[in-house]
Amino acid sequence: MDRFLALGQDMALLWGKYWPSYLGGMGSTILLAVVATVIGCVIGLACGILNTIPYTSYDPAPKRFVLKLVRILVRIYVEVFRGTPMVLQAVFIYYGLPYFSNNTMRFDNIWVAAILIVSINTGAYMAESVRGGIVSIDPGQTEGAKAIGMNHFQTMTSVILPQAFRNILPQIGNNFIINIKDTSVMFIISFTEFFAFHRYITGVNNMYFPSAAIEMIGYLIMTLAASFLLRLLEKVLDGADNYELVQSDQLTMAAGTYSHPDRGTPFDERSKEERERTKQQLKFGRNRGDR
């Protein structure tokens, strides 16, 4: 118990002295994660759409060649950036470009470098998520869209992608939460986010474990807040659990509700006497026809 009290005192001491740095690091982490996730989703969306453009043996040879080449390039990109750690990707992008270009290509802005690295990594994961979301949509949706004269672009933007977006939303949220944590490796390129401030503070006062405890609580707060907001967004997109029947539009009320006059319709608002009179008239007409 004494050790926990001592830990709490050390954490309070660090927070009281360095809280602006901790909060500044959290702000940098969240901003980097949000921007990189959005850009990564755009990259993944483009790769996912390009990877699912259909072609047949009847299409022109140049079209088939280009689409096959695009799929090969997308596959290489996805496998390379999903199969290697982000910390090594940061090293190869940030330090590798100046190395191979004899210092002619380098990053003068550390924010640009960090956003580019995290975005490319996120895009590789999102490419497969988007492809899976598109493939998960019933093929009948595409066939129906083609039957009414929609081209591939119209089908994707108006029919497939709105449904696929709802299916891949949990994966988008998962990648965002992962980015909040994985931005901690950006210290390797001297980007000062939350974890980088922890390294600086412990280098000054050598109180490593109390500062690490503050870091853990900070990351947990950010990820829990992100999870809550994403679940709220999913609930909004799902809509209400039940719906009330629209009764103000007569065309809506009558659409698809026709049945035989003898049976009426589910929305028939005529009086009981009127229905009986109609039945008698129909019966009288049939009797005259029999004669």
Coordinates of C-alpha atoms in Angstrom, one line a residue:
M1 CA 0.0 0.0 0.0
D2 CA 2.9 2.4 0.8
R3 CA 4.3 1.8 -2.7
F4 CA 0.9 2.8 -4.3
L5 CA 0.8 5.9 -2.1
A6 CA 4.4 6.8 -3.1
L7 CA 3.5 6.2 -6.8
G8 CA 0.5 8.5 -6.5
Q9 CA 2.6 11.2 -4.9
D10 CA 5.2 11.0 -7.6
M11 CA 2.5 11.1 -10.3
A12 CA 1.0 14.1 -8.7
L13 CA 4.4 15.8 -8.5
L14 CA 5.1 15.1 -12.2
W15 CA 1.6 16.2 -13.3
G16 CA 1.8 19.4 -11.3
K17 CA 5.1 20.3 -12.8
Y18 CA 4.7 19.1 -16.4
W19 CA 0.9 19.0 -17.1
P20 CA 1.2 21.5 -20.0
S21 CA 3.7 19.2 -21.7
Y22 CA 1.5 16.2 -21.2
L23 CA -1.6 17.9 -22.5
G24 CA 0.4 19.3 -25.4
G25 CA 1.6 15.8 -26.3
M26 CA -2.0 14.4 -26.1
G27 CA -3.2 17.2 -28.4
S28 CA -0.4 16.4 -30.9
T29 CA -1.2 12.7 -30.7
I30 CA -5.0 13.2 -31.3
L31 CA -4.4 15.6 -34.2
L32 CA -1.9 13.4 -35.9
A33 CA -4.2 10.3 -35.5
V34 CA -7.3 12.1 -36.8
V35 CA -5.6 13.7 -39.9
A36 CA -3.7 10.5 -40.7
T37 CA -6.8 8.3 -40.3
V38 CA -8.8 10.5 -42.7
I39 CA -6.1 10.6 -45.3
G40 CA -5.5 6.8 -44.8
C41 CA -9.2 6.2 -45.4
V42 CA -9.1 8.2 -48.7
I43 CA -6.0 6.1 -49.8
G44 CA -7.7 2.9 -48.8
L45 CA -11.0 3.9 -50.5
A46 CA -9.1 4.6 -53.8
C47 CA -7.2 1.3 -53.6
G48 CA -10.3 -0.7 -52.6
I49 CA -12.3 0.7 -55.6
L50 CA -9.5 0.2 -58.0
N51 CA -9.0 -3.3 -56.8
T52 CA -12.7 -4.2 -57.4
I53 CA -13.2 -2.7 -60.9
P54 CA -14.7 -5.6 -62.9
Y55 CA -13.4 -6.8 -66.2
T56 CA -14.0 -9.7 -68.5
S57 CA -12.2 -11.6 -71.3
Y58 CA -14.3 -9.6 -73.7
D59 CA -12.9 -6.2 -72.6
P60 CA -10.1 -4.7 -74.7
A61 CA -6.6 -5.9 -73.9
P62 CA -5.2 -2.5 -72.8
K63 CA -8.0 -2.2 -70.2
R64 CA -7.4 -5.7 -68.9
F65 CA -3.6 -5.0 -68.7
V66 CA -4.0 -1.8 -66.8
L67 CA -6.5 -3.2 -64.3
K68 CA -4.2 -6.2 -63.7
L69 CA -1.2 -4.0 -63.2
V70 CA -3.2 -1.8 -60.8
R71 CA -4.2 -4.8 -58.8
I72 CA -0.6 -6.0 -58.6
L73 CA 0.7 -2.6 -57.5
V74 CA -2.1 -2.3 -54.8
R75 CA -1.3 -5.8 -53.6
I76 CA 2.4 -5.0 -53.3
Y77 CA 1.7 -1.8 -51.4
V78 CA -0.7 -3.5 -49.0
E79 CA 1.6 -6.5 -48.3
V80 CA 4.7 -4.3 -47.7
F81 CA 3.0 -1.8 -45.4
R82 CA 1.0 -4.4 -43.5
G83 CA 3.9 -6.7 -43.1
T84 CA 6.5 -4.3 -41.7
P85 CA 6.5 -2.3 -38.4
M86 CA 5.5 1.4 -38.6
V87 CA 8.7 2.3 -36.8
L88 CA 10.8 0.8 -39.6
Q89 CA 8.6 2.5 -42.2
A90 CA 9.3 5.8 -40.5
V91 CA 13.0 5.2 -40.6
F92 CA 13.0 4.2 -44.3
I93 CA 10.8 7.1 -45.4
Y94 CA 12.2 9.9 -43.2
Y95 CA 15.9 8.9 -43.4
G96 CA 15.8 6.7 -46.5
L97 CA 14.7 9.5 -48.9
P98 CA 17.7 11.8 -48.1
Y99 CA 20.0 8.7 -48.2
F100 CA 19.0 7.5 -51.7
S101 CA 18.6 11.0 -53.1
N102 CA 21.9 12.4 -51.9
N103 CA 20.0 14.7 -49.5
T104 CA 18.0 16.4 -52.3
M105 CA 14.7 14.9 -51.1
R106 CA 14.1 15.4 -47.4
F107 CA 11.4 16.6 -45.0
D108 CA 11.7 20.1 -43.8
N109 CA 8.5 19.9 -41.8
I110 CA 8.3 17.1 -39.2
W111 CA 4.4 17.2 -39.2
V112 CA 4.4 16.4 -42.9
A113 CA 6.6 13.5 -42.4
A114 CA 4.6 12.1 -39.5
I115 CA 1.3 12.5 -41.3
L116 CA 2.6 10.9 -44.5
I117 CA 4.1 7.9 -42.6
V118 CA 0.9 7.2 -40.5
S119 CA -1.4 7.8 -43.5
I120 CA 0.4 5.4 -45.8
N121 CA 0.4 2.7 -43.1
T122 CA -3.4 3.3 -42.4
G123 CA -4.2 3.3 -46.1
A124 CA -2.7 -0.2 -46.5
Y125 CA -5.0 -1.6 -43.8
M126 CA -8.0 0.4 -45.1
A127 CA -7.5 -0.9 -48.6
E128 CA -8.4 -4.4 -47.5
S129 CA -11.2 -3.2 -45.3
V130 CA -12.8 -1.3 -48.2
R131 CA -12.3 -4.2 -50.6
G132 CA -14.0 -6.6 -48.1
G133 CA -16.8 -4.1 -47.5
I134 CA -17.5 -3.8 -51.2
V135 CA -17.4 -7.6 -51.7
S136 CA -19.7 -8.1 -48.8
I137 CA -22.6 -6.3 -50.6
D138 CA -25.1 -8.6 -52.2
P139 CA -24.3 -8.9 -56.0
G140 CA -28.0 -8.4 -56.6
Q141 CA -27.5 -4.8 -55.7
T142 CA -25.0 -4.3 -58.6
E143 CA -27.2 -6.3 -61.0
G144 CA -30.2 -4.2 -60.1
A145 CA -28.3 -1.0 -60.6
K146 CA -27.1 -2.2 -64.0
A147 CA -30.7 -3.2 -64.9
I148 CA -31.9 0.4 -64.5
G149 CA -29.0 1.7 -66.7
M150 CA -26.5 2.8 -64.0
N151 CA -22.8 2.7 -65.0
H152 CA -20.1 1.3 -62.7
F153 CA -19.2 4.8 -61.2
Q154 CA -22.9 5.5 -60.4
T155 CA -23.4 2.1 -59.0
M156 CA -20.4 2.5 -56.7
T157 CA -21.2 6.0 -55.5
S158 CA -25.0 5.6 -55.1
V159 CA -25.5 2.0 -54.2
I160 CA -22.5 0.1 -53.1
L161 CA -20.3 2.5 -51.2
P162 CA -23.0 3.9 -48.9
Q163 CA -23.8 0.4 -47.7
A164 CA -20.1 -0.6 -47.6
F165 CA -19.2 2.4 -45.5
R166 CA -21.6 1.3 -42.7
N167 CA -20.0 -2.2 -42.8
I168 CA -16.4 -0.9 -42.6
L169 CA -17.1 1.8 -40.0
P170 CA -16.0 -0.4 -37.1
Q171 CA -12.7 -1.1 -38.9
I172 CA -12.2 2.7 -39.4
G173 CA -12.7 3.2 -35.7
N174 CA -10.4 0.4 -34.9
N175 CA -7.7 1.9 -37.1
F176 CA -8.2 5.3 -35.5
I177 CA -7.7 3.8 -32.0
I178 CA -4.6 1.9 -33.3
N179 CA -3.2 5.2 -34.7
I180 CA -3.6 6.9 -31.3
K181 CA -1.3 4.3 -29.8
D182 CA 1.0 3.7 -32.7
T183 CA 1.9 7.4 -33.1
S184 CA 4.2 6.7 -30.1
V185 CA 6.8 5.4 -32.5
M186 CA 7.1 8.7 -34.2
F187 CA 9.7 9.7 -31.6
I188 CA 12.1 7.9 -33.9
I189 CA 11.9 10.9 -36.3
S190 CA 11.9 13.4 -33.4
F191 CA 8.2 14.1 -33.6
T192 CA 7.1 15.4 -30.2
E193 CA 3.8 13.6 -29.5
F194 CA 2.6 12.2 -26.1
F195 CA 5.2 9.5 -25.7
A196 CA 8.0 11.8 -26.8
F197 CA 7.2 14.2 -24.0
H198 CA 7.3 11.2 -21.6
R199 CA 10.8 10.4 -22.8
Y200 CA 11.9 14.0 -22.4
I201 CA 10.5 14.3 -18.9
T202 CA 12.1 11.0 -17.7
G203 CA 15.4 12.1 -19.2
V204 CA 15.2 15.2 -16.9
N205 CA 14.1 13.7 -13.6
N206 CA 14.6 9.9 -14.0
M207 CA 11.1 9.2 -12.7
Y208 CA 10.4 6.7 -15.4
F209 CA 7.6 4.5 -13.9
P210 CA 5.4 7.4 -12.5
S211 CA 5.6 9.1 -15.8
A212 CA 4.8 5.8 -17.6
A213 CA 1.7 5.5 -15.4
I214 CA 0.6 9.0 -16.4
E215 CA 1.2 8.0 -20.0
M216 CA -0.9 4.8 -19.7
I217 CA -3.8 6.7 -18.1
G218 CA -3.6 9.3 -20.8
Y219 CA -3.7 6.8 -23.7
L220 CA -6.5 5.0 -22.0
I221 CA -8.6 8.2 -21.7
M222 CA -8.0 9.0 -25.4
T223 CA -8.9 5.5 -26.6
L224 CA -12.0 5.3 -24.4
A225 CA -13.2 8.7 -25.6
A226 CA -12.6 7.6 -29.3
S227 CA -14.5 4.3 -28.7
F228 CA -17.5 6.2 -27.2
L229 CA -17.7 8.7 -30.0
L230 CA -17.4 5.9 -32.7
R231 CA -20.2 3.9 -31.0
L232 CA -22.3 7.0 -30.9
L233 CA -21.7 7.6 -34.6
E234 CA -22.7 4.0 -35.4
K235 CA -25.9 4.4 -33.4
V236 CA -26.7 7.6 -35.4
L237 CA -26.1 5.8 -38.7
D238 CA -28.2 2.8 -37.7
G239 CA -31.2 5.1 -37.2
A240 CA -34.2 4.5 -35.0
D241 CA -35.1 1.0 -33.7
N242 CA -38.7 1.4 -35.0
Y243 CA -40.5 3.5 -37.5
E244 CA -44.0 5.1 -37.6
L245 CA -46.1 4.6 -40.6
V246 CA -46.3 7.7 -42.9
Q247 CA -49.9 8.7 -43.2
S248 CA -49.8 12.2 -44.6
D249 CA -48.9 11.1 -48.2
Q250 CA -51.8 9.3 -49.9
L251 CA -49.5 8.0 -52.6
T252 CA -47.3 6.5 -50.0
M253 CA -50.2 5.0 -48.2
A254 CA -51.5 3.4 -51.3
A255 CA -48.2 2.2 -52.8
G256 CA -48.0 -1.6 -53.0
T257 CA -51.3 -2.1 -51.0
Y258 CA -53.7 -3.0 -53.8
S259 CA -55.7 -6.2 -53.3
H260 CA -59.0 -7.6 -54.8
P261 CA -62.0 -5.3 -54.1
D262 CA -63.8 -8.2 -52.3
R263 CA -61.0 -8.3 -49.7
G264 CA -60.3 -4.5 -49.3
T265 CA -56.9 -3.2 -48.5
P266 CA -55.0 -3.0 -45.2
F267 CA -55.4 0.8 -45.3
D268 CA -59.0 0.9 -46.5
E269 CA -60.6 3.8 -44.5
R270 CA -64.1 3.4 -45.8
S271 CA -67.0 2.9 -43.4
K272 CA -68.3 -0.5 -42.7
E273 CA -71.6 0.4 -44.4
E274 CA -69.8 1.5 -47.6
R275 CA -67.8 -1.8 -47.7
E276 CA -71.0 -3.8 -47.3
R277 CA -72.7 -1.8 -50.1
T278 CA -69.7 -2.4 -52.4
K279 CA -69.9 -6.2 -51.7
Q280 CA -73.6 -6.2 -52.5
Q281 CA -73.0 -4.4 -55.8
L282 CA -70.2 -6.8 -56.8
K283 CA -72.5 -9.8 -55.8
F284 CA -75.4 -8.4 -57.8
G285 CA -73.1 -7.9 -60.8
R286 CA -71.9 -11.5 -60.7
N287 CA -75.5 -12.8 -60.4
R288 CA -76.5 -10.8 -63.5
G289 CA -73.6 -12.2 -65.4
D290 CA -74.7 -15.7 -64.5
R291 CA -78.1 -15.1 -66.1

